[in-house]
Coordinates of N, CA, C and O in Angstrom, one line a residue:
X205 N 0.8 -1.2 0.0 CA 0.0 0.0 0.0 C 0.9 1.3 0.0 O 0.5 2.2 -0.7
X206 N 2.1 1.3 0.9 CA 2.9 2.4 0.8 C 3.1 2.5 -0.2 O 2.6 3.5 -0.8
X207 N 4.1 1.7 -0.8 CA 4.7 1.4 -2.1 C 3.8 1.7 -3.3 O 4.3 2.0 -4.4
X208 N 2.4 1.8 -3.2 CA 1.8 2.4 -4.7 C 1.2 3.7 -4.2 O 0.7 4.5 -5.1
X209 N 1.1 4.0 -3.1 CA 1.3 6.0 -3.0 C 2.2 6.3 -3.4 O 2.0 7.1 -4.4
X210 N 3.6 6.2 -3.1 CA 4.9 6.6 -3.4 C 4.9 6.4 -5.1 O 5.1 7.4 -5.8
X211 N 4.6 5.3 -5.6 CA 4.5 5.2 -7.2 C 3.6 6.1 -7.9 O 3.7 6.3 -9.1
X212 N 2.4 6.7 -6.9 CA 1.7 7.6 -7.5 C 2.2 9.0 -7.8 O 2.2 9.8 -8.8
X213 N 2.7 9.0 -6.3 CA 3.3 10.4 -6.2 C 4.2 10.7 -7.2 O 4.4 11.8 -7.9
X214 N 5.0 9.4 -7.4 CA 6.1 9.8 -8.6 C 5.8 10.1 -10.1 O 6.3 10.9 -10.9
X215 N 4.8 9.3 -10.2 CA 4.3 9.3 -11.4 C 3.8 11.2 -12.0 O 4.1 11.8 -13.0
X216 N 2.9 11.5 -10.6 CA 2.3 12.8 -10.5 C 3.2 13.6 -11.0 O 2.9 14.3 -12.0
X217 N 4.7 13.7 -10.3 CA 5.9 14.5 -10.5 C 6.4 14.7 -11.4 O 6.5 15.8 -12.0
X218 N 6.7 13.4 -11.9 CA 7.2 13.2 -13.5 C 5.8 13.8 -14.1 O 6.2 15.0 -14.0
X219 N 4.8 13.9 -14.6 CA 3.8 14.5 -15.3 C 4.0 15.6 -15.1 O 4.3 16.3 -16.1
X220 N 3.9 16.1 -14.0 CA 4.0 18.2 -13.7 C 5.6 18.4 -14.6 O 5.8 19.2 -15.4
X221 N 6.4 17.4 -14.2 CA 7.6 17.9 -14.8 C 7.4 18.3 -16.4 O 7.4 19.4 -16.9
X222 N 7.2 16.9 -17.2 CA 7.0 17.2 -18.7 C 5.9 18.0 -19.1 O 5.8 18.4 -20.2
X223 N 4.7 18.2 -17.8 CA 4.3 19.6 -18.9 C 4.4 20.4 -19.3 O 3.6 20.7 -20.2
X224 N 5.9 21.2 -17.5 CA 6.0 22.3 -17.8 C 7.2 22.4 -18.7 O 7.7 23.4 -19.3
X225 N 7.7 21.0 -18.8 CA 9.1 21.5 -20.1 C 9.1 21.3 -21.4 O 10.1 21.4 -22.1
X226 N 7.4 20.5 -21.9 CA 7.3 20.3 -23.3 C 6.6 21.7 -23.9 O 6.8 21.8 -25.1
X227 N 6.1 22.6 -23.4 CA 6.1 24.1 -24.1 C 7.0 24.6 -24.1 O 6.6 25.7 -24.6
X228 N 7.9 24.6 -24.0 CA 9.9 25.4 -23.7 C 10.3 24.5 -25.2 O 10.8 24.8 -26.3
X229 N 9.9 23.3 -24.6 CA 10.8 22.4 -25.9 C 10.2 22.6 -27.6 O 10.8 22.8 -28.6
X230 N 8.7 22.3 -27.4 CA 8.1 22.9 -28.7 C 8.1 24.6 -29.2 O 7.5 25.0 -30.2
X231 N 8.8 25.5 -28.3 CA 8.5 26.5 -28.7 C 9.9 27.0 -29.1 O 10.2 27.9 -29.8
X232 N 10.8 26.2 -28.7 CA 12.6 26.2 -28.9 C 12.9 26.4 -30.1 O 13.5 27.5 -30.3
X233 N 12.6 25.3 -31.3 CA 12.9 25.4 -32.9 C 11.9 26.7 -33.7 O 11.9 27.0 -34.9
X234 N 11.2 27.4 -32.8 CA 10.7 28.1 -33.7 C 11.4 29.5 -33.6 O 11.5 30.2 -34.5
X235 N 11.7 29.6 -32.8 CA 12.2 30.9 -32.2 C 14.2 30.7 -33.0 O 15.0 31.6 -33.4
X236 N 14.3 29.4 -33.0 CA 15.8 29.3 -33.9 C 15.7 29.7 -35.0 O 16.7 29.9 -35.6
X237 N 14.5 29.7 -35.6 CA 14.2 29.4 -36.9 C 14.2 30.9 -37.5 O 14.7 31.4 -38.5
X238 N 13.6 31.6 -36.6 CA 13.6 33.2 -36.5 C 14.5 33.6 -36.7 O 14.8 33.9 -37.9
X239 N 15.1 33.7 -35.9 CA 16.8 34.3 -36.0 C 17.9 33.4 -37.4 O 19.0 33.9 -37.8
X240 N 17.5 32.2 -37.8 CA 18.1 31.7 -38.8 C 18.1 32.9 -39.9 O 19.1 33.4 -40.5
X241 N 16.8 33.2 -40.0 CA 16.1 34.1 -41.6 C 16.7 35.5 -40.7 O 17.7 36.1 -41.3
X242 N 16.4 36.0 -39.7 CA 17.0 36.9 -39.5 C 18.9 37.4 -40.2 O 19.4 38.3 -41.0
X243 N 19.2 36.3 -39.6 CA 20.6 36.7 -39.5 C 21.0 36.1 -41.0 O 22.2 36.3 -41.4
X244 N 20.3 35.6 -41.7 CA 20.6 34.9 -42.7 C 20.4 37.1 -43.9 O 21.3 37.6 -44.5
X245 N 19.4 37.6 -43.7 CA 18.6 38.7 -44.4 C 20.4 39.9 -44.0 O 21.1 40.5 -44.7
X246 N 20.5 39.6 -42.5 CA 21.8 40.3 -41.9 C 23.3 40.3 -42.9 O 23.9 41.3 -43.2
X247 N 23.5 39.0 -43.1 CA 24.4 38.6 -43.5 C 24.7 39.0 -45.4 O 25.7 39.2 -46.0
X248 N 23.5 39.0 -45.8 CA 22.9 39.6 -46.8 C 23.1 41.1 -47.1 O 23.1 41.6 -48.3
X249 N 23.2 41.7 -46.1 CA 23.5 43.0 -46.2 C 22.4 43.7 -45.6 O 22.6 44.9 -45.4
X250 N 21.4 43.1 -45.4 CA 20.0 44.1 -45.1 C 20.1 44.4 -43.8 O 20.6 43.8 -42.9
X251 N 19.3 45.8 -43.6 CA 18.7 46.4 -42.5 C 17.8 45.1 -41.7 O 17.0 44.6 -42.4
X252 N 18.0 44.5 -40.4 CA 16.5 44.0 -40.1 C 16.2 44.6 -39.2 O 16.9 44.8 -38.1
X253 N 15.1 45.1 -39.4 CA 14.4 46.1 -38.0 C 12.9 45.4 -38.0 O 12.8 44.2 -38.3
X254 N 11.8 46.1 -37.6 CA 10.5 45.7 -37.3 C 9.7 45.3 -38.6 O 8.9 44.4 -38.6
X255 N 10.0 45.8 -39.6 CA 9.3 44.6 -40.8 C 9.7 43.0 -41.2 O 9.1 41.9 -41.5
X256 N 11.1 43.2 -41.0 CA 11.9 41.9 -41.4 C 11.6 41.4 -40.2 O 10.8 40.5 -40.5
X257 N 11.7 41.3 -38.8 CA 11.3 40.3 -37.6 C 10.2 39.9 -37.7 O 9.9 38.7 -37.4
X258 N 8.9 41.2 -38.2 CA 7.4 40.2 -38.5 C 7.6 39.6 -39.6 O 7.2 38.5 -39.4
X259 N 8.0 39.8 -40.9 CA 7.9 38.9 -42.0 C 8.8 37.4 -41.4 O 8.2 36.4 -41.9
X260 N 9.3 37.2 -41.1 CA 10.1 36.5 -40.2 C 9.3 35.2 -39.5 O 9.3 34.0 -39.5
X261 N 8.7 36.2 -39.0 CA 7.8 35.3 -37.9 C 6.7 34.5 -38.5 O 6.2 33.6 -37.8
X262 N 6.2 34.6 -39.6 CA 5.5 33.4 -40.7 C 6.6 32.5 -41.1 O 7.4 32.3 -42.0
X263 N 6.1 31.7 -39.6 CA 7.0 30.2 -40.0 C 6.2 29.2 -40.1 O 6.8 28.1 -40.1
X264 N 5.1 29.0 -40.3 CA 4.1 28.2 -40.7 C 4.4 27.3 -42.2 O 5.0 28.1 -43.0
X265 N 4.2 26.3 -42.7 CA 4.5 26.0 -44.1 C 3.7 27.1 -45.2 O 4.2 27.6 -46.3
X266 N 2.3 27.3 -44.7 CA 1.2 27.5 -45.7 C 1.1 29.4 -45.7 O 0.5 30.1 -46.4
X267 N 2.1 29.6 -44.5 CA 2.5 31.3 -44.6 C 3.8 31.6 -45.2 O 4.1 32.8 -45.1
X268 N 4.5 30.8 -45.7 CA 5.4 31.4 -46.7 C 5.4 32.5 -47.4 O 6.2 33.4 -47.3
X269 N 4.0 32.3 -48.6 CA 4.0 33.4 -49.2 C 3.9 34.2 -48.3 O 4.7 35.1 -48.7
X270 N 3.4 34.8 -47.2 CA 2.9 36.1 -46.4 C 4.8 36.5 -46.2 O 5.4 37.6 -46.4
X271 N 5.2 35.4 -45.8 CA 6.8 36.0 -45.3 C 7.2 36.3 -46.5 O 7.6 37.5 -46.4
X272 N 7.3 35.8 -47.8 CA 8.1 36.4 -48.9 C 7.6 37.5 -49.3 O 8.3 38.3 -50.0
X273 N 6.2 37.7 -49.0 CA 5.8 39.5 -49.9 C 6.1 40.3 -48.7 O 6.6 41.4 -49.0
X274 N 5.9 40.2 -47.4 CA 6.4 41.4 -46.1 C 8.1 41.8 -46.7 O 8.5 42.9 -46.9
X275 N 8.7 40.6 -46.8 CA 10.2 41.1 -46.8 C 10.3 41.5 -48.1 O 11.3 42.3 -48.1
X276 N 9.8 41.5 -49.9 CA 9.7 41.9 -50.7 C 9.1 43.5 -50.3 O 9.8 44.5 -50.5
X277 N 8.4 43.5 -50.1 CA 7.8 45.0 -49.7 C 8.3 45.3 -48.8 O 7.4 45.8 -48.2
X278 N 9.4 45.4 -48.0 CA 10.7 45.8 -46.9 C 12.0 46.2 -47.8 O 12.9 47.1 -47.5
X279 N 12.1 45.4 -49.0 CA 12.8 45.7 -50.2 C 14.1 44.7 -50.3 O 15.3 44.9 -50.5
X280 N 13.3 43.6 -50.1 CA 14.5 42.2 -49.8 C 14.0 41.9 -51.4 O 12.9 41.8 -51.9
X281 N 15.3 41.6 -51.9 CA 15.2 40.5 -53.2 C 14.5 39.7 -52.9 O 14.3 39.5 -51.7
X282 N 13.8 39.1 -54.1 CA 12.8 37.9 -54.1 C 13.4 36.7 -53.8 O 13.0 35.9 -53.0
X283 N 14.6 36.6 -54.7 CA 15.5 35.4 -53.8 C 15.5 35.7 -52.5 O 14.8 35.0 -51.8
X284 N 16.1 36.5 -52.2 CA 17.1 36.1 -50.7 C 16.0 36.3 -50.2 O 16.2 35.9 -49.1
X285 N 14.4 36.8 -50.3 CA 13.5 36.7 -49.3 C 12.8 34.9 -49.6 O 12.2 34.3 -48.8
X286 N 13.0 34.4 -50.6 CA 12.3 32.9 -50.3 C 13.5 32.4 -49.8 O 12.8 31.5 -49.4
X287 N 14.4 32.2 -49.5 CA 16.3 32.0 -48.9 C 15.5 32.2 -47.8 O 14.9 31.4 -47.1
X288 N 15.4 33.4 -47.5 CA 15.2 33.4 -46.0 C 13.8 33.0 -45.3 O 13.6 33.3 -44.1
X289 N 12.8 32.4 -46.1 CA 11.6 32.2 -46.0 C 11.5 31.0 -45.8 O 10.6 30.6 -45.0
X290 N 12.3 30.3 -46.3 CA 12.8 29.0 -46.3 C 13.2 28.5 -45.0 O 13.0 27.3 -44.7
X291 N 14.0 29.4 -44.2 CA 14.7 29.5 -43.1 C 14.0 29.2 -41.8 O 14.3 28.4 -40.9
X292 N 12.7 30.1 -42.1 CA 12.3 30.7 -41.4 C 11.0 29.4 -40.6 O 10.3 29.8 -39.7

């Protein structure tokens, strides 16, 4: 009887643990992915200020196009904005 409260409790622990660290973990690659297109637009020569970090931030598959026309209309080449959309 002791022995399966103690297994409960652990169990409980381990649960609270991975829920609060699988939002950290899923939210990790998206935020890398940011700064990839960022620094990639950087490297490129471009200004990034507040258009290029929102165009940026369509990292969705099916928001691409939205990220390649924000940074085209920011005044990113059409390449280096699907390059960095790609990134992103």
């Amino acid at each position: 009887m002791l022995g399966s409260k103690i297994q409960r409790v652990l169990v409980t622990v381990a649960m609270a643990g991975a829920a609060s660290i699988l939002p950290v973990a899923a939210a990790a690659p998206a935020q890398a992915s940011i700064i990839d297109c960022q620094n990639y637009l950087h490297y490129k020569g471009y200004r990034v200020g507040p258009k290029v970090t929102h165009a940026c931030g369509y990292s969705v598959d099916w928001q691409f196009t939205f990220c390649v026309a924000e940074l085209v209309h920011a005044g990113v080449r059409q390449n280096d904005a699907m390059t960095a959309c790609n990134l992103a």
